[in-house]
Amino acid sequence: MTQEKQDSSRDHFLGMDQPITRRDFLNGIALGAAAAASAPLLAATPADPAATAGAALPAAAQDAFGYYPPLLTGLRGSHAGSFEDAHALRDGQSFPAATDTGEEYDLIVVGAGISGLAAAHFYRARNPKSRILILDNHDDFGGHAKRNEFNLGGHLNLLNGGTLLIDSPRPYGPIAAGLLTTLGIDVEKLAKKTQNLEFYEHLGLQSGVFFDQETFGADKLCVGLGQVPFKQLLADAPLSESARAQIIQIQEGKIDYLSGLSSDEKKDRLSRVSYDAFLRDLVHVEPAVRSFYKARTMGEWGVGTDAVSALDCWGIGLPGFEGMNLSPGSIRRMGFTPAGYADTGGSLRLHFPDGNATIARLLVRNLIPGAVPGSSAEDVVTARVNYALLDRSPAAVRLRLNSIAIRARHLGDPKSAGRVEVTYLRGGRAFSARAGGAVLACYNMMIPYLCPELPRAQQDALHQLVKTPLVYTSVALRNRQAFDALKVHQVYAPGGYHTYFHLNAHVDIGGYQSPKSAQQPILVHMVRTPCMPGLPEHEQNRAGRAELLSTSFETFERNIRDQLARTLKGGGFDPARDITAITVNRWPHGYAPEYNPLFDPDVPEPERPHVIGRAQFGRIAIANSDSGGGAYTDSAIDQGHRAVMELLRS
Ligand SMILES: Cc1cc2nc3c(=O)[nH]c(=O)nc-3n(C[C@H](O)[C@H](O)[C@H](O)COP(=O)(O)OP(=O)(O)OC[C@H]3O[C@@H](n4cnc5c(N)ncnc54)[C@H](O)[C@@H]3O)c2cc1C
């Protein structure tokens, strides 16, 4: 058989020719662009033309009847149409002259992620009569905190398209915790009432490891990770006897690999080597063992064990340190995440069915009355947002989607000016609006392009804030039967295209019910981190971003189908029959950068780029989790608050 024939028969087996939910229709086309082609679903006819204030503003997709981005499948996250203008701005391209919308606000917020929405909330809390415009380049609000919605067999099924849960290395401080309370989120109570963390375990399903042929020589799913001794787990794994013994030693042994040194000396030493180098040079393991562990850090940091220090891995509980007598607590040369967990044990945790999109939706409910029906943190989960109400005159707060800011400037000398003007692009046209101040809650590395007047040192610092790319994929399955047959509910796949996947978490909240029986359709959450092992972290991030933006949905789909088919083969899984929809949430600009002791200069906090970068500039303040140096929702909220307080105090 020719290669071409082999490929096409494999594609047929995988189901690449199966019609799955609207993949072929949208395939990641931006809503703004799709609107023209796909009426009536996205027709750009405002529900009420008179409601669109600012005479110069043309009809917008978000006002159209049926506009509902959470239901879109295909390539989401940084969807087509959301980022190209940003890249053009970076590349120095010119844009059409802006039309003045004539709008005057108290505040313009750039970025409708949690940080920008929280900033608007805090500003309104201090100035209840203030008027705010929020701009975002995506077709939906929430930033990373996005919602994937599926109608499976007549039932609503939800997954987070990005931000997974309320969880931070440190307990939420008074600002972030206070905001959750204001929004009606009692984390402890809701966690107890709505989450069933052991649902699958009670059904006898366990965690597994998938060894793939390309990395380990044969495909094999081993089930029982964390539940059975490693000797048993790895009995049939495609590993040599010695590799198996080394993994058992790392997991269950108590060896001091730096004996003779004090705890502090060991910590310092471990902060200067990667976990991969620790395994290679101190534990002296075989390459297959390093391959087994290499993806253990990818979910937390978006890079493999080659780019995370051994000490940071100790901080988040990776094995190998049991016999090293390391005293509890962090040292300065530790990253934000492990230092927080090592010192405090972390925050309370709560997963809504759509992740922290629920927080974004609650913020919008508070800011724009009527847009998100309901009154509690439970009923919001099934609420359908009325997007046509987000940007309506005479509302005090207006949220404008598909609108990318390309310029924020003072009207006069930044030292004394009382007003700023923000220019944004929407549907190929430029518009400008004015306000008494602006909070730039967007990706911080883009800010020098928006504000070229910023001091050089601040621009340099902002440019260093390179975010970590990652992909959260949501796959709808006809049922759960293959997982039940294999007795597995989550899989670590160190050599896989996605290095981890799991059945959707079981949460019943408000009117939302998670699927219970193995026969019901269900969602699977998969995580991919496109990194380039061997390079410094930020170089890996840049390479991963380029890879993400040049990977087609077809390639994602083929890899998803292939991975699920191979992993679940023994459970009777048929990819052509069992996969009914796919949403690939790609985040080329994902996690906020955090201090990495392997690559970043060991300087005190005030000298770190996120602190230098976030300095207030006249009537322009800077927010986003980037400016907190921590990729967490509490950081996004705290930074939104800080930025607002800077403007209000000056
Ligand atoms: C896949 C993923 C999973 C995560 N999981 C968790 C988790 O479980 N828990 C947790 O606490 N944190 C998690 N995070 C971190 C998450 O980034 C933060 O919790 C938080 O949501 C960040 O909010 P933000 O507003 O600071 O930034 P963002 O969410 O990035 O929002 C910024 C918004 O500004 C927009 N924007 C950028 N430039 C412009 C422009 N020029 N004009 C207009 N708009 C612009 C962006 O497109 C975006 O919509 C996760 C992140 C990712 C990517």
PDB file of C-alpha atoms in Angstrom, residues 332-440:
ATOM      1  CA  ARG A 332      14.247  33.292  47.662  1.00  0.00           C
ATOM      2  CA  ARG A 333      15.496  31.347  44.652  1.00  0.00           C
ATOM      3  CA  MET A 334      12.151  29.663  44.129  1.00  0.00           C
ATOM      4  CA  GLY A 335       9.429  30.448  41.627  1.00  0.00           C
ATOM      5  CA  PHE A 336       6.126  32.087  42.550  1.00  0.00           C
ATOM      6  CA  THR A 337       4.096  28.881  42.378  1.00  0.00           C
ATOM      7  CA  PRO A 338       6.277  26.441  44.373  1.00  0.00           C
ATOM      8  CA  ALA A 339       7.263  29.090  46.891  1.00  0.00           C
ATOM      9  CA  GLY A 340       3.605  29.773  47.593  1.00  0.00           C
ATOM     10  CA  TYR A 341       2.654  26.126  47.951  1.00  0.00           C
ATOM     11  CA  ALA A 342       5.751  25.362  50.034  1.00  0.00           C
ATOM     12  CA  ASP A 343       4.997  28.223  52.444  1.00  0.00           C
ATOM     13  CA  THR A 344       1.222  28.234  52.734  1.00  0.00           C
ATOM     14  CA  GLY A 345      -0.124  25.057  51.170  1.00  0.00           C
ATOM     15  CA  GLY A 346      -2.151  27.194  48.765  1.00  0.00           C
ATOM     16  CA  SER A 347      -5.670  28.597  48.586  1.00  0.00           C
ATOM     17  CA  LEU A 348      -9.030  26.909  48.872  1.00  0.00           C
ATOM     18  CA  ARG A 349     -10.021  25.272  45.596  1.00  0.00           C
ATOM     19  CA  LEU A 350     -13.238  25.327  43.625  1.00  0.00           C
ATOM     20  CA  HIS A 351     -14.025  24.239  40.096  1.00  0.00           C
ATOM     21  CA  PHE A 352     -17.149  25.533  38.390  1.00  0.00           C
ATOM     22  CA  PRO A 353     -18.228  23.473  35.356  1.00  0.00           C
ATOM     23  CA  ASP A 354     -16.903  26.232  33.075  1.00  0.00           C
ATOM     24  CA  GLY A 355     -13.937  27.023  35.342  1.00  0.00           C
ATOM     25  CA  ASN A 356     -13.385  30.639  36.285  1.00  0.00           C
ATOM     26  CA  ALA A 357     -15.562  31.773  33.387  1.00  0.00           C
ATOM     27  CA  THR A 358     -18.187  31.771  36.122  1.00  0.00           C
ATOM     28  CA  ILE A 359     -16.263  34.548  37.884  1.00  0.00           C
ATOM     29  CA  ALA A 360     -16.137  36.556  34.647  1.00  0.00           C
ATOM     30  CA  ARG A 361     -19.863  36.021  34.088  1.00  0.00           C
ATOM     31  CA  LEU A 362     -20.658  37.104  37.645  1.00  0.00           C
ATOM     32  CA  LEU A 363     -18.561  40.243  37.200  1.00  0.00           C
ATOM     33  CA  VAL A 364     -20.421  41.068  33.986  1.00  0.00           C
ATOM     34  CA  ARG A 365     -23.738  40.401  35.716  1.00  0.00           C
ATOM     35  CA  ASN A 366     -22.814  43.008  38.335  1.00  0.00           C
ATOM     36  CA  LEU A 367     -21.455  45.527  35.864  1.00  0.00           C
ATOM     37  CA  ILE A 368     -24.198  45.335  33.239  1.00  0.00           C
ATOM     38  CA  PRO A 369     -27.586  44.628  34.776  1.00  0.00           C
ATOM     39  CA  GLY A 370     -29.730  42.259  32.746  1.00  0.00           C
ATOM     40  CA  ALA A 371     -26.952  40.903  30.520  1.00  0.00           C
ATOM     41  CA  VAL A 372     -26.465  37.768  32.616  1.00  0.00           C
ATOM     42  CA  PRO A 373     -29.796  36.656  34.072  1.00  0.00           C
ATOM     43  CA  GLY A 374     -30.131  35.312  37.596  1.00  0.00           C
ATOM     44  CA  SER A 375     -28.998  36.228  41.065  1.00  0.00           C
ATOM     45  CA  SER A 376     -26.638  33.619  42.517  1.00  0.00           C
ATOM     46  CA  ALA A 377     -23.279  31.978  41.911  1.00  0.00           C
ATOM     47  CA  GLU A 378     -25.187  28.753  41.345  1.00  0.00           C
ATOM     48  CA  ASP A 379     -27.766  29.890  38.823  1.00  0.00           C
ATOM     49  CA  VAL A 380     -25.158  31.722  36.731  1.00  0.00           C
ATOM     50  CA  VAL A 381     -23.784  28.371  35.572  1.00  0.00           C
ATOM     51  CA  THR A 382     -26.789  27.697  33.350  1.00  0.00           C
ATOM     52  CA  ALA A 383     -27.567  31.355  32.544  1.00  0.00           C
ATOM     53  CA  ARG A 384     -27.473  32.360  28.899  1.00  0.00           C
ATOM     54  CA  VAL A 385     -25.699  35.679  28.445  1.00  0.00           C
ATOM     55  CA  ASN A 386     -27.532  38.235  26.332  1.00  0.00           C
ATOM     56  CA  TYR A 387     -24.593  39.587  24.360  1.00  0.00           C
ATOM     57  CA  ALA A 388     -26.768  42.241  22.709  1.00  0.00           C
ATOM     58  CA  LEU A 389     -26.987  43.998  26.083  1.00  0.00           C
ATOM     59  CA  LEU A 390     -23.236  44.243  26.651  1.00  0.00           C
ATOM     60  CA  ASP A 391     -22.675  47.438  24.670  1.00  0.00           C
ATOM     61  CA  ARG A 392     -25.885  49.448  24.864  1.00  0.00           C
ATOM     62  CA  SER A 393     -26.523  53.095  25.504  1.00  0.00           C
ATOM     63  CA  PRO A 394     -27.308  54.470  28.053  1.00  0.00           C
ATOM     64  CA  ALA A 395     -25.754  51.731  30.234  1.00  0.00           C
ATOM     65  CA  ALA A 396     -23.026  52.995  32.545  1.00  0.00           C
ATOM     66  CA  VAL A 397     -20.728  50.119  31.637  1.00  0.00           C
ATOM     67  CA  ARG A 398     -20.276  48.981  28.064  1.00  0.00           C
ATOM     68  CA  LEU A 399     -18.337  45.925  27.014  1.00  0.00           C
ATOM     69  CA  ARG A 400     -17.204  46.028  23.399  1.00  0.00           C
ATOM     70  CA  LEU A 401     -15.999  42.765  21.893  1.00  0.00           C
ATOM     71  CA  ASN A 402     -13.990  42.111  18.714  1.00  0.00           C
ATOM     72  CA  SER A 403     -12.284  45.447  19.452  1.00  0.00           C
ATOM     73  CA  ILE A 404      -8.518  45.526  19.754  1.00  0.00           C
ATOM     74  CA  ALA A 405      -6.853  48.597  21.258  1.00  0.00           C
ATOM     75  CA  ILE A 406      -3.921  49.815  19.187  1.00  0.00           C
ATOM     76  CA  ARG A 407      -3.157  53.099  20.940  1.00  0.00           C
ATOM     77  CA  ALA A 408      -3.575  54.675  24.366  1.00  0.00           C
ATOM     78  CA  ARG A 409      -2.323  58.242  24.678  1.00  0.00           C
ATOM     79  CA  HIS A 410      -2.712  61.252  26.888  1.00  0.00           C
ATOM     80  CA  LEU A 411      -4.466  64.297  25.518  1.00  0.00           C
ATOM     81  CA  GLY A 412      -1.604  66.585  26.464  1.00  0.00           C
ATOM     82  CA  ASP A 413       1.492  66.155  28.601  1.00  0.00           C
ATOM     83  CA  PRO A 414       1.296  62.804  30.475  1.00  0.00           C
ATOM     84  CA  LYS A 415       2.462  64.565  33.654  1.00  0.00           C
ATOM     85  CA  SER A 416      -0.529  66.877  33.732  1.00  0.00           C
ATOM     86  CA  ALA A 417      -3.114  65.638  31.225  1.00  0.00           C
ATOM     87  CA  GLY A 418      -6.545  64.923  32.640  1.00  0.00           C
ATOM     88  CA  ARG A 419      -7.762  62.755  29.776  1.00  0.00           C
ATOM     89  CA  VAL A 420      -6.669  59.871  27.616  1.00  0.00           C
ATOM     90  CA  GLU A 421      -7.728  58.690  24.212  1.00  0.00           C
ATOM     91  CA  VAL A 422      -7.874  55.025  23.273  1.00  0.00           C
ATOM     92  CA  THR A 423      -7.971  53.926  19.656  1.00  0.00           C
ATOM     93  CA  TYR A 424      -9.182  50.492  18.707  1.00  0.00           C
ATOM     94  CA  LEU A 425      -9.847  48.465  15.583  1.00  0.00           C
ATOM     95  CA  ARG A 426     -13.062  46.682  14.885  1.00  0.00           C
ATOM     96  CA  GLY A 427     -14.043  45.052  11.630  1.00  0.00           C
ATOM     97  CA  GLY A 428     -11.130  46.670   9.813  1.00  0.00           C
ATOM     98  CA  ARG A 429     -12.021  50.213  10.931  1.00  0.00           C
ATOM     99  CA  ALA A 430     -10.384  52.350  13.604  1.00  0.00           C
ATOM    100  CA  PHE A 431     -12.339  54.204  16.291  1.00  0.00           C
ATOM    101  CA  SER A 432     -11.350  56.367  19.223  1.00  0.00           C
ATOM    102  CA  ALA A 433     -12.984  57.198  22.535  1.00  0.00           C
ATOM    103  CA  ARG A 434     -11.857  59.327  25.489  1.00  0.00           C
ATOM    104  CA  ALA A 435     -11.817  58.927  29.241  1.00  0.00           C
ATOM    105  CA  GLY A 436     -10.414  60.344  32.452  1.00  0.00           C
ATOM    106  CA  GLY A 437      -8.093  57.377  32.748  1.00  0.00           C
ATOM    107  CA  ALA A 438      -7.274  53.975  31.303  1.00  0.00           C
ATOM    108  CA  VAL A 439      -6.422  50.634  32.811  1.00  0.00           C
ATOM    109  CA  LEU A 440      -4.457  48.477  30.411  1.00  0.00           C
TER     110      LEU A 440
END
